[in-house]
Coordinates of C-alpha atoms in Angstrom, one line a residue:
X1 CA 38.7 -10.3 -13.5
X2 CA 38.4 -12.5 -16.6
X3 CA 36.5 -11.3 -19.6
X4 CA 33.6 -14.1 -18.6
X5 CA 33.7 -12.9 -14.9
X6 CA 33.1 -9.0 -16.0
X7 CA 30.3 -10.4 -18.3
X8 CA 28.4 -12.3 -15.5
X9 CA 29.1 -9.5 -12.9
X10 CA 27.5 -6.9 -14.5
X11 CA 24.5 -9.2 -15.7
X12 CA 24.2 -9.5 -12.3
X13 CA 24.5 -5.6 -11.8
X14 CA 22.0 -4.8 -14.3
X15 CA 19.3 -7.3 -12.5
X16 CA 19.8 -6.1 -9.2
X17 CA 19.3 -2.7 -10.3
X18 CA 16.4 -3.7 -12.2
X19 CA 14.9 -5.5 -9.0
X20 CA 15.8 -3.4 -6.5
X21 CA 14.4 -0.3 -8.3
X22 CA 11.0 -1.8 -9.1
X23 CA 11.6 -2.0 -13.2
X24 CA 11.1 1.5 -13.0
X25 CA 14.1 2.7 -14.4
X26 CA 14.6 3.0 -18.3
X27 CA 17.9 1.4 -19.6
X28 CA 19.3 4.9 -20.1
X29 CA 19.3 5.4 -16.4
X30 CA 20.4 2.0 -15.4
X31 CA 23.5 2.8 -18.3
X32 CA 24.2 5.8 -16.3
X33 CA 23.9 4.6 -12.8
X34 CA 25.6 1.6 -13.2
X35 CA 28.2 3.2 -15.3
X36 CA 28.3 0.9 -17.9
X37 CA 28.9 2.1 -21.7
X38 CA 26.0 2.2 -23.9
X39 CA 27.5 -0.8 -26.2
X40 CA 27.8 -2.7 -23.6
X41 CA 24.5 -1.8 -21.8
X42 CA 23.1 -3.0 -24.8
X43 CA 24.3 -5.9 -25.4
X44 CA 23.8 -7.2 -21.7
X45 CA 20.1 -6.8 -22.2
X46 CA 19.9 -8.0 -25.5
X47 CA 21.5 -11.2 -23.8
X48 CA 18.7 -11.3 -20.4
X49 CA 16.0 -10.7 -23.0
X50 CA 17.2 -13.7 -25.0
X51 CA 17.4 -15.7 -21.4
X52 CA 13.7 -14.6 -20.9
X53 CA 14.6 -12.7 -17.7
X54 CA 14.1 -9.2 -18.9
X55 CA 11.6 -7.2 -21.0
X56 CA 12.0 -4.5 -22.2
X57 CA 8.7 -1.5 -23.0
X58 CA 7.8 2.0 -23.8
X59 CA 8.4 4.0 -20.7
X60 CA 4.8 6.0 -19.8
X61 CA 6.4 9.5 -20.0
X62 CA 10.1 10.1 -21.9
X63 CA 11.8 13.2 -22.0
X64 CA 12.8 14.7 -25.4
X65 CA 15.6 13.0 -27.6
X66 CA 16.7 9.8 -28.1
X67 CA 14.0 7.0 -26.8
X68 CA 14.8 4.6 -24.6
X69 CA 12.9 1.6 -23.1
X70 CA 12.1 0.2 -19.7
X71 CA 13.5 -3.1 -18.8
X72 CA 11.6 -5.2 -16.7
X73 CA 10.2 -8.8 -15.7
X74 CA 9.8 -11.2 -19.0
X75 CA 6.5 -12.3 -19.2
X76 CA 8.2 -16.2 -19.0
X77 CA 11.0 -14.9 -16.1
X78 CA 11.8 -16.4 -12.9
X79 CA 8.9 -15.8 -9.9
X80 CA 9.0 -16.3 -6.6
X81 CA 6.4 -17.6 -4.6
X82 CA 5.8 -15.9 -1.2
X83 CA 4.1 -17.1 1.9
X84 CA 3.3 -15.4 5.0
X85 CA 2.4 -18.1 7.8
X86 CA 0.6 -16.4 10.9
X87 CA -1.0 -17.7 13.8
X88 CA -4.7 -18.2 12.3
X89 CA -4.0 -17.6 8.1
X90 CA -1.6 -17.9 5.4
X91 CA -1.3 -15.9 2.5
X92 CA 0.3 -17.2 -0.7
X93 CA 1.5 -14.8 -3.4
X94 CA 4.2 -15.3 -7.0
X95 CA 6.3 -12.3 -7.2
X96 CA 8.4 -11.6 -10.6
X97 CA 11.7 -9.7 -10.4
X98 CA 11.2 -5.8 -9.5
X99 CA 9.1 -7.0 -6.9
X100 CA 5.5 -7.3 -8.5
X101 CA 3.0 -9.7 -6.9
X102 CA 0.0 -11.7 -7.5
X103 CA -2.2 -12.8 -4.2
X104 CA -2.9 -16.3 -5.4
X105 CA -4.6 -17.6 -2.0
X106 CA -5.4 -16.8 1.6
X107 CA -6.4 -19.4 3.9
X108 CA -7.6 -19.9 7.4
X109 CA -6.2 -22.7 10.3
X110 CA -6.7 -23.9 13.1
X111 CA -3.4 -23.5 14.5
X112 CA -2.0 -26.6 14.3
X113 CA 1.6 -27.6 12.3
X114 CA -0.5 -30.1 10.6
X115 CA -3.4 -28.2 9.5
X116 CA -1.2 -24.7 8.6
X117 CA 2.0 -26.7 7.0
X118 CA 0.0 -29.4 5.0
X119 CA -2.4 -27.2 3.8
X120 CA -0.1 -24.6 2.4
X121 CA 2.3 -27.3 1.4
X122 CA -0.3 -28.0 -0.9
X123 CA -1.5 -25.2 -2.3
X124 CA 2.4 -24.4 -3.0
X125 CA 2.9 -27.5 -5.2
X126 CA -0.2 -27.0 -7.0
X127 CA 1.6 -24.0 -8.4
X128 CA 5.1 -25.3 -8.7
X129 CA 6.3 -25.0 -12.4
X130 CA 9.1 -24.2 -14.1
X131 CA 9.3 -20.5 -13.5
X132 CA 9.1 -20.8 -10.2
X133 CA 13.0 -20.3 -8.6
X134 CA 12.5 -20.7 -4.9
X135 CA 9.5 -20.5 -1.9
X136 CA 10.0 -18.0 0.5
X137 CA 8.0 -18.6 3.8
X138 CA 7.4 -15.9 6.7
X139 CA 6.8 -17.8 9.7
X140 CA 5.4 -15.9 12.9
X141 CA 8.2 -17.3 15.5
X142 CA 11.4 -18.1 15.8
X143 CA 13.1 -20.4 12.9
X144 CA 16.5 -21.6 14.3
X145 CA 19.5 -21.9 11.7
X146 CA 18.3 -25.7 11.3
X147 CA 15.4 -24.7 10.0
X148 CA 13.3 -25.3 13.1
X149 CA 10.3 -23.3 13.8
X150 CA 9.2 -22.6 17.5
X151 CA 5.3 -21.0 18.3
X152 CA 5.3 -21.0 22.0
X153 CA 2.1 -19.8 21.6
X154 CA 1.0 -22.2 19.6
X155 CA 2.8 -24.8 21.5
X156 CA 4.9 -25.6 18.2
X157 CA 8.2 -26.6 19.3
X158 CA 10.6 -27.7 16.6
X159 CA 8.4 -28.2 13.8
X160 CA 10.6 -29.0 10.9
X161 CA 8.7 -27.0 7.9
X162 CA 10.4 -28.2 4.9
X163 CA 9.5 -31.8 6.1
X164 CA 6.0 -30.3 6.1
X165 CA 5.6 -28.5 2.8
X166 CA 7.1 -31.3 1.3
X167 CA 8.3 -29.5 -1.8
X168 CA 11.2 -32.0 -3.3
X169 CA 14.1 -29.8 -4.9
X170 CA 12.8 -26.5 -5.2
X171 CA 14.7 -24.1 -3.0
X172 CA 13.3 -23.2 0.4
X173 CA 14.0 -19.8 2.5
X174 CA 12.1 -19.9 5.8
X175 CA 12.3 -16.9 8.2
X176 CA 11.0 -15.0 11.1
X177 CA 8.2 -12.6 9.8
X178 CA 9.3 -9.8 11.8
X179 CA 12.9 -10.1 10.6
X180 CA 11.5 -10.2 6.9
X181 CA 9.6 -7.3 7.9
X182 CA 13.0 -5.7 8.7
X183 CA 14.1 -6.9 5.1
X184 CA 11.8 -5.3 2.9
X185 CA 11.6 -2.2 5.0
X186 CA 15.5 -1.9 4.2
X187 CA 14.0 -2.6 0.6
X188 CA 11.6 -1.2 -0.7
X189 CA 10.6 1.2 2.3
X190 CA 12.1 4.0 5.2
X191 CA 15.4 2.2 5.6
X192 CA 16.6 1.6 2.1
X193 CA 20.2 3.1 2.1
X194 CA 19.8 3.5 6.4
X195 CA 23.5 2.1 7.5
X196 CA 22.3 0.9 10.7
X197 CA 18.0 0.8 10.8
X198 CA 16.4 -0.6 13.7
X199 CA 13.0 -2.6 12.9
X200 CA 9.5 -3.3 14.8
X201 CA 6.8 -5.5 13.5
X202 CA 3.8 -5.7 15.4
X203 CA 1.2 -8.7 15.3
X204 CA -0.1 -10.8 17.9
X205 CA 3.3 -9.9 20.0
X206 CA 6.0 -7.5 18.4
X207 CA 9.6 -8.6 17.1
X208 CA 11.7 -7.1 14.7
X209 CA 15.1 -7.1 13.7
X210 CA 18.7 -5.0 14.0
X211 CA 19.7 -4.4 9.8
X212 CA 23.3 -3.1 9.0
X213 CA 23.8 -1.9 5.4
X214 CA 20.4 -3.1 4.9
X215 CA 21.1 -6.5 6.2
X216 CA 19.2 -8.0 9.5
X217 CA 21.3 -9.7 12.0
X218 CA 20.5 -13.0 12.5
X219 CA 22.1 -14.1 15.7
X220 CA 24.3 -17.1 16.3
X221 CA 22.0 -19.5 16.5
X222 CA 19.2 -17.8 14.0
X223 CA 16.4 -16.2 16.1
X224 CA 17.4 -12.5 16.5
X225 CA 15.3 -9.9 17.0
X226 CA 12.4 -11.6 19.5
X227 CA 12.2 -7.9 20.9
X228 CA 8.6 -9.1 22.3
X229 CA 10.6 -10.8 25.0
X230 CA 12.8 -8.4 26.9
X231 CA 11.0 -8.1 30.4
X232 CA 10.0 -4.5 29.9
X233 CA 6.5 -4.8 31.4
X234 CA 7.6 -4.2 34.7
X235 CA 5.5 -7.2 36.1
X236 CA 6.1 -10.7 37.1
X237 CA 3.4 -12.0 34.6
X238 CA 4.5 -15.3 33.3
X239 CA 4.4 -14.8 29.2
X240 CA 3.9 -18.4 27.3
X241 CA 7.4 -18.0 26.1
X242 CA 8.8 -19.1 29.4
X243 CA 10.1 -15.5 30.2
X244 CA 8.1 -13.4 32.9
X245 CA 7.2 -9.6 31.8
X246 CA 7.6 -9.8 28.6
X247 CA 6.7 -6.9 26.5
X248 CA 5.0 -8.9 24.1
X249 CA 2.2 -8.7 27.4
X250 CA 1.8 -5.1 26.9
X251 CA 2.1 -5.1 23.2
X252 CA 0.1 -6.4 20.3
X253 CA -3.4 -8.0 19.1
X254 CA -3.5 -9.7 22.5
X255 CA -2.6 -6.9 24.5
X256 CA -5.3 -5.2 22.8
X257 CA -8.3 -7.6 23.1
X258 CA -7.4 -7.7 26.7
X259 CA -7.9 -4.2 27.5
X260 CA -11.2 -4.0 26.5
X261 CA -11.9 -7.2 28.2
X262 CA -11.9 -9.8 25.4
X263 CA -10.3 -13.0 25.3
X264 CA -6.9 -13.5 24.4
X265 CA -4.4 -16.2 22.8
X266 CA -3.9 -19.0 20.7
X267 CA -3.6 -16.5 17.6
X268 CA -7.4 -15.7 17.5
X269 CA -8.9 -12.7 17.6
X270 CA -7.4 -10.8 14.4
X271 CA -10.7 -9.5 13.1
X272 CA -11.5 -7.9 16.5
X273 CA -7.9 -6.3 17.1
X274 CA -9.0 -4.8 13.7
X275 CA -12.1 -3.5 15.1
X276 CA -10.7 -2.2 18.3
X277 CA -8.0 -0.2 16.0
X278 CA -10.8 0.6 13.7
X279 CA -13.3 2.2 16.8
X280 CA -10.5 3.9 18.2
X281 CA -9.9 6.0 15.4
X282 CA -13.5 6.9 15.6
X283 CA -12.9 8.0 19.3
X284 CA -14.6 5.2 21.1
X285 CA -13.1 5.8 24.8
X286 CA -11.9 2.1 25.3
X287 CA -10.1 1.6 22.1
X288 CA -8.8 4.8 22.7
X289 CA -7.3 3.6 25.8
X290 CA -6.4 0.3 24.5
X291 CA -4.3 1.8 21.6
X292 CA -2.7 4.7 24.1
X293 CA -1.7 1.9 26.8
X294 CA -0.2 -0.4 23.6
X295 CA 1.8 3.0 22.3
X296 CA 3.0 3.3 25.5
X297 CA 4.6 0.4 26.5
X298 CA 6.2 -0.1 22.4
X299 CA 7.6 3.7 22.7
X300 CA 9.8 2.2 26.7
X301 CA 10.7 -1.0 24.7
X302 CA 12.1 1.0 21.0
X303 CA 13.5 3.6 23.9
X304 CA 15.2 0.7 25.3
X305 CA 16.6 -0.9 22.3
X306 CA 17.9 2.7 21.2
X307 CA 20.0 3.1 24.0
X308 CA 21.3 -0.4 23.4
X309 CA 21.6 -0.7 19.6
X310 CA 22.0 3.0 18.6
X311 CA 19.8 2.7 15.6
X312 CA 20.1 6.1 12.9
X313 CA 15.9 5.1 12.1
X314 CA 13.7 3.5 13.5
X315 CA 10.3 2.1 11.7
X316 CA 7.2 0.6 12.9
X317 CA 5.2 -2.2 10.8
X318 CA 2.0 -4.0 10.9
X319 CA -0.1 -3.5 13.5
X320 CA 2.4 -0.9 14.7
X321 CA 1.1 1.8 12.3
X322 CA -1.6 2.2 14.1
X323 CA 0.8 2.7 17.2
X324 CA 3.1 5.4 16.0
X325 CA 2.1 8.9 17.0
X326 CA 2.9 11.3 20.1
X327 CA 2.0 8.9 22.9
X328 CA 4.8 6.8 21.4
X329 CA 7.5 9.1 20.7
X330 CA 6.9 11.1 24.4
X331 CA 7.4 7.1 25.5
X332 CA 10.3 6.4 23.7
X333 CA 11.8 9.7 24.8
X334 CA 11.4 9.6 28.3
X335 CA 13.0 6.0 28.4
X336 CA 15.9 7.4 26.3
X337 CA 19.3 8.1 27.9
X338 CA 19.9 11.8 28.3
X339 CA 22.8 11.6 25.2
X340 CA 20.8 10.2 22.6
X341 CA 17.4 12.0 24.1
X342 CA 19.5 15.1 22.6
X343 CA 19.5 13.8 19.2
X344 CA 16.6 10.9 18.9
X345 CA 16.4 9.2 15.8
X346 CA 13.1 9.2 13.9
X347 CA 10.6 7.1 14.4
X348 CA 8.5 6.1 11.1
X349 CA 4.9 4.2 10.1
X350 CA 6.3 1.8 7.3
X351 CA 4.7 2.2 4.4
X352 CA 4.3 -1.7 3.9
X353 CA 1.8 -1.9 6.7
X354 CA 1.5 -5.5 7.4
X355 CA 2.8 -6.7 3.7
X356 CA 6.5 -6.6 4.7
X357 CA 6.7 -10.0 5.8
X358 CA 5.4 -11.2 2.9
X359 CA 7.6 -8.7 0.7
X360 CA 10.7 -10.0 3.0
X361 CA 10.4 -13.9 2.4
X362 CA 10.6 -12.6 -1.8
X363 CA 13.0 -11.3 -1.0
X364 CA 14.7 -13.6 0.5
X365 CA 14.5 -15.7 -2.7
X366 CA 15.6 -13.2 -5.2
X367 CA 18.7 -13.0 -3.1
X368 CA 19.6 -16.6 -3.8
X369 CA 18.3 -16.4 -7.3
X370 CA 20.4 -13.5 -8.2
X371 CA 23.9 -14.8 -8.0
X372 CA 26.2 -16.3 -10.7
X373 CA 25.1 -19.9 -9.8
X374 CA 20.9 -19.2 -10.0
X375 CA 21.5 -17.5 -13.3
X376 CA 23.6 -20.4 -14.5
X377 CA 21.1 -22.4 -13.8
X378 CA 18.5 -20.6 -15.3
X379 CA 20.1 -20.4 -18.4
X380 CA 20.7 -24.4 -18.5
X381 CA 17.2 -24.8 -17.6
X382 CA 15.7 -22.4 -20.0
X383 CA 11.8 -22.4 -19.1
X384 CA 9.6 -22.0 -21.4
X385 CA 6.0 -21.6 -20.2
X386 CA 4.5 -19.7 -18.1
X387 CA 3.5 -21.5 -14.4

């Protein structure tokens, strides 16, 4: 390695670290972890400072001796913007590197590709700018590798969502929001540094994702992880996906507004799943019911998956949280084979609640940002202003 290649790899060290830590450790630390020499520590942020992709400050608390200061996101640094597509909303947010973020919008839709895309097409290039190094979307179905999205729900079938955003140039990462989910959990929550972590996001139906060394599996064609569709149920009932007993039936919002006798589908109905979660921690008798019967049937489908995949953790997002408790684990256990029933891994609330999707797709665009050819073209590019 070249002189020029050592340079650019441990600019590139130095970020990541700075990223994946949050900006929360001082240079001293990232000196020592990194195991760089002082002078050259140094220098390398001298350099991102002058690039306007670092900053550094007064740490809050130091120890005694020599000071040190905290490098983190330039005020006039790269940002990500971050959108979260679900069945009835989107949420739009700019995220700066160590993983900060700014809710910018939230919007309602009627379901539709034309109403969700267009709308949040627009409110993206509204805030398009020269900062802004890539749009990461988290879409709630399966995106193929082409870029496709499918809603069987929503009867969206191949819905080609850069066509829709219409965003020119600017970099586009779209993904499955459970998947993402799976992303930041291996991120920034209980799977960070898990060699093999197994991950369940629940919304309207659940999904999730397989992650080895942090890293979700994506399948051949793209759309890993649709958990919600193994025929666990143990019925025939036809599931809008095309599948029959589904688990996705027994799982979710829907499966919630069901058991207490509400109408179901067509990704309506947040705001009451809410409720039903909300009365049931307040001991009303039918949300009570609804949540145990939801625990249930998620603890036989993670059992089932951990006898397949062999995961070392498992952790449970979105409306999951509210799932995870004794019901759940006595579930999972009894579907577990007798070997791994001896040694079970754990099964954890994430601590993103229903924000990992939305902390995935930023991910998602830091990962293409922070390589040797984003940073090149940063630098060539050297923005100015703030978006």
């Amino acid at each position: 390695m070249d002189v020029g290649d050592l340079r650019a790899h441990n600019r590139l060290g130095l970020l990541r670290a700075v990223h994946d830590g949050a900006a929360g450790r001082t240079r001293s630390q990232l000196t020592r972890d990194l195991e760089l020499a002082r002078g050259t520590a140094s220098v390398l942020v001298a350099g991102l400072v002058e690039d306007e992709l670092l900053q550094e400050s007064p740490p809050k608390e130091h120890a005694r001796g020599r000071p040190t200061r905290l490098p983190g996101p330039h005020p006039n640094g790269p940002l990500a913007l971050a959108a979260d597509l679900r069945e009835d909303t989107w949420t739009l947010a700019a995220c700066e590197l160590g993983g900060g973020s700014t809710v910018l919008a939230t919007r309602g839709h009627d379901g539709t590709p034309g109403d969700a895309l267009h709308s949040l097409g627009a409110a993206l290039r509204e805030r398009l700018g020269p900062r802004v190094v890539g749009v990461g979307l988290s879409a709630a179905g399966p995106v193929r590798a082409d870029g496709l999205l499918d809603i069987s729900h929503l009867d969206w079938v191949d819905v080609d969502v850069a066509a829709a955003l219409a965003l020119g140039e600017v970099p586009l990462r779209v993904g499955n929001d459970a998947r993402l989910a799976g992303l930041a959990e291996a991120r920034r929550g209980h799977l960070r540094g898990v060699d093999v972590g197994l991950h369940v996001h629940v919304d309207f139906d659940p999904g999730g994702a397989l992650l080895i060394e942090g890293r979700p599996l994506a399948g051949s064609g793209g759309t890993a992880g649709e958990f919600g569709h193994m025929p666990l149920t143990g019925g025939d009932e036809p599931c809008p996906c095309g599948a029959r007993g589904c688990l996705s039936l027994a799982v979710g919002r829907n499966s919630l507004l069901r058991h207490v006798g509400l109408e179901a589908g067509r990704g309506r109905g947040r705001e009451q799943a809410e409720r039903i979660v909300a009365a049931a921690a307040e001991g009303d008798r039918a949300a009570v019911a609804a949540i145990e019967a939801n625990a249930r049937a998620l603890g036989k489908g993670i059992g089932a998956l951990v006898n397949a995949l062999d995961p070392g953790t498992v952790t449970v997002s979105g409306l999951g949280v509210a799932l995870v408790g004794e019901t759940l684990r006595r579930s999972c256990d009894e579907a577990l084979m007798e070997m791994r029933r001896r040694r079970p891994p754990a099964i954890l609330a994430s601590a993103l609640a229903d924000r990992g999707p939305l902390i995935g797709a930023m991910e998602s665009v830091f990962d293409a940002f922070l390589t040797r050819e984003g940073l090149d073209f940063w630098r060539a590019t050297r923005p100015k202003h703030e978006m």
